[in-house]
PDB file of C-alpha atoms in Angstrom:
ATOM      1  CA  UNK A 180       8.838  -5.717  -7.521  1.00  0.00           C
ATOM      2  CA  UNK A 181      11.727  -4.340  -9.662  1.00  0.00           C
ATOM      3  CA  UNK A 182      14.943  -6.293 -10.016  1.00  0.00           C
ATOM      4  CA  UNK A 183      18.363  -4.561  -9.518  1.00  0.00           C
ATOM      5  CA  UNK A 184      18.871  -4.905 -13.303  1.00  0.00           C
ATOM      6  CA  UNK A 185      15.493  -3.519 -14.065  1.00  0.00           C
ATOM      7  CA  UNK A 186      16.101  -0.604 -11.770  1.00  0.00           C
ATOM      8  CA  UNK A 187      19.668  -0.058 -13.406  1.00  0.00           C
ATOM      9  CA  UNK A 188      18.190   0.280 -16.800  1.00  0.00           C
ATOM     10  CA  UNK A 189      15.322   2.568 -15.516  1.00  0.00           C
ATOM     11  CA  UNK A 190      18.186   4.754 -13.858  1.00  0.00           C
ATOM     12  CA  UNK A 191      20.224   5.060 -17.053  1.00  0.00           C
ATOM     13  CA  UNK A 192      17.068   6.196 -18.944  1.00  0.00           C
ATOM     14  CA  UNK A 193      16.325   8.804 -16.364  1.00  0.00           C
ATOM     15  CA  UNK A 194      19.934  10.014 -16.370  1.00  0.00           C
ATOM     16  CA  UNK A 195      19.737  10.236 -20.381  1.00  0.00           C
ATOM     17  CA  UNK A 196      16.575  12.540 -19.896  1.00  0.00           C
ATOM     18  CA  UNK A 197      18.562  14.668 -17.297  1.00  0.00           C
ATOM     19  CA  UNK A 198      16.415  13.461 -14.385  1.00  0.00           C
ATOM     20  CA  UNK A 199      18.390  13.485 -11.029  1.00  0.00           C
ATOM     21  CA  UNK A 200      16.389  10.465  -9.840  1.00  0.00           C
ATOM     22  CA  UNK A 201      18.359   8.388 -12.203  1.00  0.00           C
ATOM     23  CA  UNK A 202      21.737   9.137 -10.397  1.00  0.00           C
ATOM     24  CA  UNK A 203      19.808   8.794  -7.016  1.00  0.00           C
ATOM     25  CA  UNK A 204      18.756   5.251  -8.033  1.00  0.00           C
ATOM     26  CA  UNK A 205      22.148   4.276  -9.402  1.00  0.00           C
ATOM     27  CA  UNK A 206      23.845   5.643  -6.274  1.00  0.00           C
ATOM     28  CA  UNK A 207      21.602   3.780  -3.928  1.00  0.00           C
ATOM     29  CA  UNK A 208      22.067   0.589  -5.891  1.00  0.00           C
ATOM     30  CA  UNK A 209      25.910   1.086  -5.712  1.00  0.00           C
ATOM     31  CA  UNK A 210      25.755   1.969  -1.913  1.00  0.00           C
ATOM     32  CA  UNK A 211      24.441  -1.436  -1.006  1.00  0.00           C
ATOM     33  CA  UNK A 212      27.882  -2.653  -0.374  1.00  0.00           C
ATOM     34  CA  UNK A 213      30.299  -0.703   1.811  1.00  0.00           C
ATOM     35  CA  UNK A 214      29.278   2.892   0.856  1.00  0.00           C
ATOM     36  CA  UNK A 215      31.841   5.481   0.781  1.00  0.00           C
ATOM     37  CA  UNK A 216      31.699   8.854   2.380  1.00  0.00           C
ATOM     38  CA  UNK A 217      31.610  10.600  -0.806  1.00  0.00           C
ATOM     39  CA  UNK A 218      28.646   8.511  -1.933  1.00  0.00           C
ATOM     40  CA  UNK A 219      26.747   9.333   1.122  1.00  0.00           C
ATOM     41  CA  UNK A 220      27.312  13.104   0.758  1.00  0.00           C
ATOM     42  CA  UNK A 221      26.147  12.921  -2.913  1.00  0.00           C
ATOM     43  CA  UNK A 222      23.155  10.706  -1.835  1.00  0.00           C
ATOM     44  CA  UNK A 223      22.001  13.215   0.644  1.00  0.00           C
ATOM     45  CA  UNK A 224      22.323  16.008  -2.011  1.00  0.00           C
ATOM     46  CA  UNK A 225      20.310  14.066  -4.375  1.00  0.00           C
ATOM     47  CA  UNK A 226      17.629  13.370  -1.915  1.00  0.00           C
ATOM     48  CA  UNK A 227      17.382  17.170  -1.094  1.00  0.00           C
ATOM     49  CA  UNK A 228      16.971  17.758  -4.721  1.00  0.00           C
ATOM     50  CA  UNK A 229      14.323  15.318  -5.611  1.00  0.00           C
ATOM     51  CA  UNK A 230      12.359  14.898  -2.430  1.00  0.00           C
ATOM     52  CA  UNK A 231      13.467  17.761  -0.063  1.00  0.00           C
ATOM     53  CA  UNK A 232      10.062  19.248  -0.159  1.00  0.00           C
ATOM     54  CA  UNK A 233       8.557  16.041   1.375  1.00  0.00           C
ATOM     55  CA  UNK A 234      11.486  15.012   3.636  1.00  0.00           C
ATOM     56  CA  UNK A 235      11.749  18.422   5.475  1.00  0.00           C
ATOM     57  CA  UNK A 236      11.410  18.179   9.282  1.00  0.00           C
ATOM     58  CA  UNK A 237      11.177  21.959   9.872  1.00  0.00           C
ATOM     59  CA  UNK A 238       8.250  22.722  12.120  1.00  0.00           C
ATOM     60  CA  UNK A 239       7.116  25.712  10.050  1.00  0.00           C
ATOM     61  CA  UNK A 240       7.049  23.432   6.914  1.00  0.00           C
ATOM     62  CA  UNK A 241       5.297  20.595   8.706  1.00  0.00           C
ATOM     63  CA  UNK A 242       2.401  23.198   9.369  1.00  0.00           C
ATOM     64  CA  UNK A 243       2.218  24.210   5.807  1.00  0.00           C
ATOM     65  CA  UNK A 244       1.534  22.181   2.695  1.00  0.00           C
ATOM     66  CA  UNK A 245       5.187  21.066   2.560  1.00  0.00           C
ATOM     67  CA  UNK A 246       7.089  18.268   4.273  1.00  0.00           C
ATOM     68  CA  UNK A 247       5.952  15.136   6.312  1.00  0.00           C
ATOM     69  CA  UNK A 248       9.426  14.477   7.633  1.00  0.00           C
ATOM     70  CA  UNK A 249      10.475  11.107   8.803  1.00  0.00           C
ATOM     71  CA  UNK A 250       6.960   9.694   7.695  1.00  0.00           C
ATOM     72  CA  UNK A 251       8.158   9.926   4.061  1.00  0.00           C
ATOM     73  CA  UNK A 252      11.007   7.544   3.162  1.00  0.00           C
ATOM     74  CA  UNK A 253      12.828   7.262  -0.280  1.00  0.00           C
ATOM     75  CA  UNK A 254      13.424   3.639  -1.400  1.00  0.00           C
ATOM     76  CA  UNK A 255      15.439   3.356  -4.784  1.00  0.00           C
ATOM     77  CA  UNK A 256      13.909   6.553  -6.118  1.00  0.00           C
ATOM     78  CA  UNK A 257      10.372   5.784  -4.955  1.00  0.00           C
ATOM     79  CA  UNK A 258       8.412   7.178  -2.003  1.00  0.00           C
ATOM     80  CA  UNK A 259       7.160   5.023   0.961  1.00  0.00           C
ATOM     81  CA  UNK A 260       4.777   7.262   2.971  1.00  0.00           C
ATOM     82  CA  UNK A 261       3.136   6.814   6.349  1.00  0.00           C
ATOM     83  CA  UNK A 262       0.286   9.079   6.405  1.00  0.00           C
ATOM     84  CA  UNK A 263      -1.446  10.044   9.743  1.00  0.00           C
ATOM     85  CA  UNK A 264      -3.483  12.883   8.490  1.00  0.00           C
ATOM     86  CA  UNK A 265      -5.463  13.602   5.223  1.00  0.00           C
ATOM     87  CA  UNK A 266      -3.204  16.594   4.731  1.00  0.00           C
ATOM     88  CA  UNK A 267      -0.166  14.194   4.438  1.00  0.00           C
ATOM     89  CA  UNK A 268      -1.786  13.043   1.020  1.00  0.00           C
ATOM     90  CA  UNK A 269      -2.216  16.787   0.041  1.00  0.00           C
ATOM     91  CA  UNK A 270       1.572  17.350   0.682  1.00  0.00           C
ATOM     92  CA  UNK A 271       2.294  14.368  -1.520  1.00  0.00           C
ATOM     93  CA  UNK A 272       0.106  15.957  -4.183  1.00  0.00           C
ATOM     94  CA  UNK A 273       2.071  19.225  -3.902  1.00  0.00           C
ATOM     95  CA  UNK A 274       5.382  17.684  -3.883  1.00  0.00           C
ATOM     96  CA  UNK A 275       7.458  17.887  -7.157  1.00  0.00           C
ATOM     97  CA  UNK A 276       8.115  14.018  -7.096  1.00  0.00           C
ATOM     98  CA  UNK A 277       5.084  13.137  -5.213  1.00  0.00           C
ATOM     99  CA  UNK A 278       3.781  11.104  -8.247  1.00  0.00           C
ATOM    100  CA  UNK A 279       6.628   8.437  -7.511  1.00  0.00           C
ATOM    101  CA  UNK A 280       4.609   7.137  -4.563  1.00  0.00           C
ATOM    102  CA  UNK A 281       5.178   3.458  -4.338  1.00  0.00           C
ATOM    103  CA  UNK A 282       3.941   2.323  -0.920  1.00  0.00           C
ATOM    104  CA  UNK A 283       1.340   4.033   1.193  1.00  0.00           C
ATOM    105  CA  UNK A 284       0.286   3.368   4.780  1.00  0.00           C
ATOM    106  CA  UNK A 285      -2.846   5.189   6.201  1.00  0.00           C
ATOM    107  CA  UNK A 286      -3.317   4.998   9.928  1.00  0.00           C
ATOM    108  CA  UNK A 287      -5.922   6.765  12.098  1.00  0.00           C
ATOM    109  CA  UNK A 288      -9.560   6.921  13.174  1.00  0.00           C
ATOM    110  CA  UNK A 289     -12.251   5.678  10.619  1.00  0.00           C
ATOM    111  CA  UNK A 290     -13.232   8.859   8.981  1.00  0.00           C
ATOM    112  CA  UNK A 291      -9.522   9.999   8.350  1.00  0.00           C
ATOM    113  CA  UNK A 292      -8.787   6.544   6.768  1.00  0.00           C
ATOM    114  CA  UNK A 293     -11.815   6.878   4.636  1.00  0.00           C
ATOM    115  CA  UNK A 294     -11.113  10.324   3.530  1.00  0.00           C
ATOM    116  CA  UNK A 295      -7.361   9.670   2.879  1.00  0.00           C
ATOM    117  CA  UNK A 296      -8.012   6.514   0.912  1.00  0.00           C
ATOM    118  CA  UNK A 297     -10.762   8.284  -1.155  1.00  0.00           C
ATOM    119  CA  UNK A 298      -8.265  11.176  -1.800  1.00  0.00           C
ATOM    120  CA  UNK A 299      -6.281   8.717  -3.844  1.00  0.00           C
ATOM    121  CA  UNK A 300      -8.984   8.938  -6.626  1.00  0.00           C
ATOM    122  CA  UNK A 301      -8.104  12.568  -7.474  1.00  0.00           C
ATOM    123  CA  UNK A 302      -5.145  11.794  -9.562  1.00  0.00           C
ATOM    124  CA  UNK A 303      -3.492   8.734 -11.205  1.00  0.00           C
ATOM    125  CA  UNK A 304      -0.903   7.016  -9.182  1.00  0.00           C
ATOM    126  CA  UNK A 305       1.006   5.058 -11.811  1.00  0.00           C
ATOM    127  CA  UNK A 306       3.557   3.470  -9.340  1.00  0.00           C
ATOM    128  CA  UNK A 307       1.633   2.843  -6.287  1.00  0.00           C
ATOM    129  CA  UNK A 308       1.900  -0.929  -5.763  1.00  0.00           C
ATOM    130  CA  UNK A 309       0.857  -1.376  -2.098  1.00  0.00           C
ATOM    131  CA  UNK A 310      -1.480   0.198   0.345  1.00  0.00           C
ATOM    132  CA  UNK A 311      -1.819  -0.476   4.148  1.00  0.00           C
ATOM    133  CA  UNK A 312      -4.791   0.723   6.152  1.00  0.00           C
ATOM    134  CA  UNK A 313      -4.740   0.591   9.935  1.00  0.00           C
ATOM    135  CA  UNK A 314      -8.066   1.874  11.236  1.00  0.00           C
ATOM    136  CA  UNK A 315      -8.619   2.549  14.859  1.00  0.00           C
ATOM    137  CA  UNK A 316     -11.606   0.703  16.341  1.00  0.00           C
ATOM    138  CA  UNK A 317     -14.721   2.724  16.654  1.00  0.00           C
ATOM    139  CA  UNK A 318     -17.426   0.696  18.800  1.00  0.00           C
ATOM    140  CA  UNK A 319     -20.684   0.250  17.247  1.00  0.00           C
ATOM    141  CA  UNK A 320     -19.824   2.332  14.190  1.00  0.00           C
ATOM    142  CA  UNK A 321     -19.142   1.429  10.675  1.00  0.00           C
ATOM    143  CA  UNK A 322     -17.493   4.200   8.447  1.00  0.00           C
ATOM    144  CA  UNK A 323     -16.283   2.157   5.483  1.00  0.00           C
ATOM    145  CA  UNK A 324     -15.233   3.277   1.903  1.00  0.00           C
ATOM    146  CA  UNK A 325     -18.125   2.600  -0.288  1.00  0.00           C
ATOM    147  CA  UNK A 326     -17.959   0.656  -3.436  1.00  0.00           C
ATOM    148  CA  UNK A 327     -18.141   3.697  -5.787  1.00  0.00           C
ATOM    149  CA  UNK A 328     -15.248   5.355  -4.013  1.00  0.00           C
ATOM    150  CA  UNK A 329     -13.263   2.007  -4.066  1.00  0.00           C
ATOM    151  CA  UNK A 330     -13.755   1.776  -7.848  1.00  0.00           C
ATOM    152  CA  UNK A 331     -12.413   5.211  -8.282  1.00  0.00           C
ATOM    153  CA  UNK A 332      -9.393   4.634  -6.311  1.00  0.00           C
ATOM    154  CA  UNK A 333      -8.533   1.456  -7.983  1.00  0.00           C
ATOM    155  CA  UNK A 334      -8.995   2.957 -11.449  1.00  0.00           C
ATOM    156  CA  UNK A 335      -6.540   5.547 -10.482  1.00  0.00           C
ATOM    157  CA  UNK A 336      -3.915   2.947  -9.096  1.00  0.00           C
ATOM    158  CA  UNK A 337      -3.291   0.568 -12.106  1.00  0.00           C
ATOM    159  CA  UNK A 338      -0.248  -1.216 -10.593  1.00  0.00           C
ATOM    160  CA  UNK A 339      -1.854  -1.621  -7.144  1.00  0.00           C
ATOM    161  CA  UNK A 340      -1.212  -5.445  -6.380  1.00  0.00           C
ATOM    162  CA  UNK A 341      -1.299  -5.631  -2.593  1.00  0.00           C
ATOM    163  CA  UNK A 342      -3.671  -4.382   0.167  1.00  0.00           C
ATOM    164  CA  UNK A 343      -3.538  -4.868   3.955  1.00  0.00           C
ATOM    165  CA  UNK A 344      -6.350  -3.783   6.110  1.00  0.00           C
ATOM    166  CA  UNK A 345      -6.788  -3.633   9.836  1.00  0.00           C
ATOM    167  CA  UNK A 346     -10.246  -2.838  11.089  1.00  0.00           C
ATOM    168  CA  UNK A 347     -13.842  -3.817  10.681  1.00  0.00           C
ATOM    169  CA  UNK A 348     -15.898  -3.079   7.613  1.00  0.00           C
ATOM    170  CA  UNK A 349     -13.025  -0.671   6.216  1.00  0.00           C
ATOM    171  CA  UNK A 350     -13.801  -1.068   2.462  1.00  0.00           C
ATOM    172  CA  UNK A 351     -16.518  -2.242   0.534  1.00  0.00           C
ATOM    173  CA  UNK A 352     -15.862  -2.973  -3.152  1.00  0.00           C
ATOM    174  CA  UNK A 353     -17.592  -4.626  -6.142  1.00  0.00           C
ATOM    175  CA  UNK A 354     -14.430  -5.636  -7.622  1.00  0.00           C
ATOM    176  CA  UNK A 355     -10.834  -5.967  -6.084  1.00  0.00           C
ATOM    177  CA  UNK A 356      -8.109  -5.735  -8.738  1.00  0.00           C
ATOM    178  CA  UNK A 357      -5.460  -7.331  -6.308  1.00  0.00           C
ATOM    179  CA  UNK A 358      -3.230 -10.294  -6.365  1.00  0.00           C
ATOM    180  CA  UNK A 359      -2.587 -10.239  -2.416  1.00  0.00           C
ATOM    181  CA  UNK A 360      -4.908  -9.284   0.438  1.00  0.00           C
ATOM    182  CA  UNK A 361      -4.305  -9.176   4.198  1.00  0.00           C
ATOM    183  CA  UNK A 362      -7.297  -8.778   6.500  1.00  0.00           C
ATOM    184  CA  UNK A 363      -7.334  -8.456  10.366  1.00  0.00           C
ATOM    185  CA  UNK A 364     -10.985  -9.746  10.178  1.00  0.00           C
ATOM    186  CA  UNK A 365     -13.082 -11.656   7.687  1.00  0.00           C
ATOM    187  CA  UNK A 366     -14.964  -8.542   6.856  1.00  0.00           C
ATOM    188  CA  UNK A 367     -12.368  -6.007   6.878  1.00  0.00           C
ATOM    189  CA  UNK A 368     -12.858  -5.808   3.073  1.00  0.00           C
ATOM    190  CA  UNK A 369     -16.099  -6.882   1.708  1.00  0.00           C
ATOM    191  CA  UNK A 370     -16.117  -7.609  -1.941  1.00  0.00           C
ATOM    192  CA  UNK A 371     -18.057  -9.221  -4.774  1.00  0.00           C
ATOM    193  CA  UNK A 372     -15.403 -10.387  -7.178  1.00  0.00           C
ATOM    194  CA  UNK A 373     -11.618 -10.503  -7.084  1.00  0.00           C
ATOM    195  CA  UNK A 374     -10.693 -11.912 -10.426  1.00  0.00           C
ATOM    196  CA  UNK A 375      -6.830 -11.675  -9.819  1.00  0.00           C
ATOM    197  CA  UNK A 376      -6.588 -12.521  -6.178  1.00  0.00           C
ATOM    198  CA  UNK A 377      -4.163 -15.479  -5.502  1.00  0.00           C
ATOM    199  CA  UNK A 378      -3.304 -15.199  -1.833  1.00  0.00           C
ATOM    200  CA  UNK A 379      -5.260 -14.070   1.213  1.00  0.00           C
ATOM    201  CA  UNK A 380      -3.814 -13.716   4.618  1.00  0.00           C
ATOM    202  CA  UNK A 381      -6.384 -13.594   7.573  1.00  0.00           C
ATOM    203  CA  UNK A 382      -4.706 -12.530  10.766  1.00  0.00           C
ATOM    204  CA  UNK A 383      -7.885 -13.379  12.732  1.00  0.00           C
ATOM    205  CA  UNK A 384      -7.767 -14.692  16.368  1.00  0.00           C
ATOM    206  CA  UNK A 385     -10.550 -17.185  16.082  1.00  0.00           C
ATOM    207  CA  UNK A 386     -12.476 -18.973  13.152  1.00  0.00           C
ATOM    208  CA  UNK A 387     -16.005 -20.517  13.164  1.00  0.00           C
ATOM    209  CA  UNK A 388     -16.389 -24.297  12.798  1.00  0.00           C
ATOM    210  CA  UNK A 389     -18.023 -23.562   9.279  1.00  0.00           C
ATOM    211  CA  UNK A 390     -14.871 -22.100   8.002  1.00  0.00           C
ATOM    212  CA  UNK A 391     -15.095 -24.652   5.102  1.00  0.00           C
ATOM    213  CA  UNK A 392     -18.197 -22.871   4.051  1.00  0.00           C
ATOM    214  CA  UNK A 393     -16.441 -19.538   4.199  1.00  0.00           C
ATOM    215  CA  UNK A 394     -13.545 -20.808   1.965  1.00  0.00           C
ATOM    216  CA  UNK A 395     -16.196 -22.231  -0.632  1.00  0.00           C
ATOM    217  CA  UNK A 396     -17.764 -18.511  -0.588  1.00  0.00           C
ATOM    218  CA  UNK A 397     -14.217 -17.012  -1.057  1.00  0.00           C
ATOM    219  CA  UNK A 398     -13.478 -19.307  -4.064  1.00  0.00           C
ATOM    220  CA  UNK A 399     -16.704 -18.434  -5.833  1.00  0.00           C
ATOM    221  CA  UNK A 400     -15.731 -14.758  -5.480  1.00  0.00           C
ATOM    222  CA  UNK A 401     -11.963 -15.070  -6.184  1.00  0.00           C
ATOM    223  CA  UNK A 402     -11.662 -18.018  -8.876  1.00  0.00           C
ATOM    224  CA  UNK A 403      -7.890 -17.739  -8.914  1.00  0.00           C
ATOM    225  CA  UNK A 404      -7.239 -18.098  -5.138  1.00  0.00           C
ATOM    226  CA  UNK A 405      -4.415 -20.554  -4.455  1.00  0.00           C
ATOM    227  CA  UNK A 406      -3.718 -20.074  -0.794  1.00  0.00           C
ATOM    228  CA  UNK A 407      -5.239 -18.734   2.457  1.00  0.00           C
ATOM    229  CA  UNK A 408      -2.992 -18.171   5.338  1.00  0.00           C
ATOM    230  CA  UNK A 409      -4.361 -18.395   8.867  1.00  0.00           C
ATOM    231  CA  UNK A 410      -2.702 -18.126  12.309  1.00  0.00           C
ATOM    232  CA  UNK A 411      -2.206 -21.672  13.812  1.00  0.00           C
ATOM    233  CA  UNK A 412      -4.026 -20.604  16.885  1.00  0.00           C
ATOM    234  CA  UNK A 413      -7.188 -19.715  15.046  1.00  0.00           C
ATOM    235  CA  UNK A 414      -7.258 -22.896  13.216  1.00  0.00           C
ATOM    236  CA  UNK A 415      -7.022 -25.040  16.278  1.00  0.00           C
ATOM    237  CA  UNK A 416      -9.588 -27.917  15.951  1.00  0.00           C
ATOM    238  CA  UNK A 417     -10.721 -26.905  12.548  1.00  0.00           C
ATOM    239  CA  UNK A 418      -9.796 -28.959   9.317  1.00  0.00           C
ATOM    240  CA  UNK A 419     -10.395 -27.639   6.034  1.00  0.00           C
ATOM    241  CA  UNK A 420      -9.680 -29.625   2.766  1.00  0.00           C
ATOM    242  CA  UNK A 421     -10.361 -27.792  -0.497  1.00  0.00           C
ATOM    243  CA  UNK A 422      -9.714 -29.246  -4.009  1.00  0.00           C
ATOM    244  CA  UNK A 423      -8.222 -25.836  -5.302  1.00  0.00           C
ATOM    245  CA  UNK A 424      -7.086 -23.834  -2.399  1.00  0.00           C
ATOM    246  CA  UNK A 425      -4.419 -24.583   0.264  1.00  0.00           C
ATOM    247  CA  UNK A 426      -5.394 -23.326   3.755  1.00  0.00           C
ATOM    248  CA  UNK A 427      -2.310 -22.974   5.701  1.00  0.00           C
ATOM    249  CA  UNK A 428      -1.741 -22.471   9.398  1.00  0.00           C
ATOM    250  CA  UNK A 429       1.055 -19.979   9.907  1.00  0.00           C
TER     251      UNK A 429
END
């Protein structure tokens, strides 16, 4: 995450290059404390200039390749997008400043989540730092992202550090280049190796009594793992003492 000082330097550089995003970022930093009406007016004008093609709420534009309305937010000059359809990703690609995607949430049925996630491999996303996937349950059916697709997506997202996944068997990966992983189930994301993973959050409702063996397996695949966070209710009656990993009830 950027500090305010780092963003200020980045904004100054953009301004020197004639990029209106620089003024947008500077103005948002300045507006954190008691923004004036003049600042608000100028900020809205800059939003329209930089991200108007994504933020439009006109019905005719929502039906075209432009605009995803309220599902696209701008935070300090970067995009945070809540995608509900594959075409939402296409709109990001078509937008003038779509390359400044910073945070992405994908929500929907299994095939949509798989296809939208796979689309990320089509171009480089140099700024994308966090992905959230919320996959609707499909009884007796697994429709996960395969290892080859996952590898291509991770190669296209070099700054990706955080992944949060809700659903069963959503992603299968040979290697996870992440520092932080959140899963609704132990097998939301199946992986062979996570060399940079330090924090794992398991939002499970129940754990087996052999959870200590599960922790040992995770450490073998993620040697830098430092902490596993589990709901206190799921940890009831289970004690895990590991020499290198802290298992915390939250």
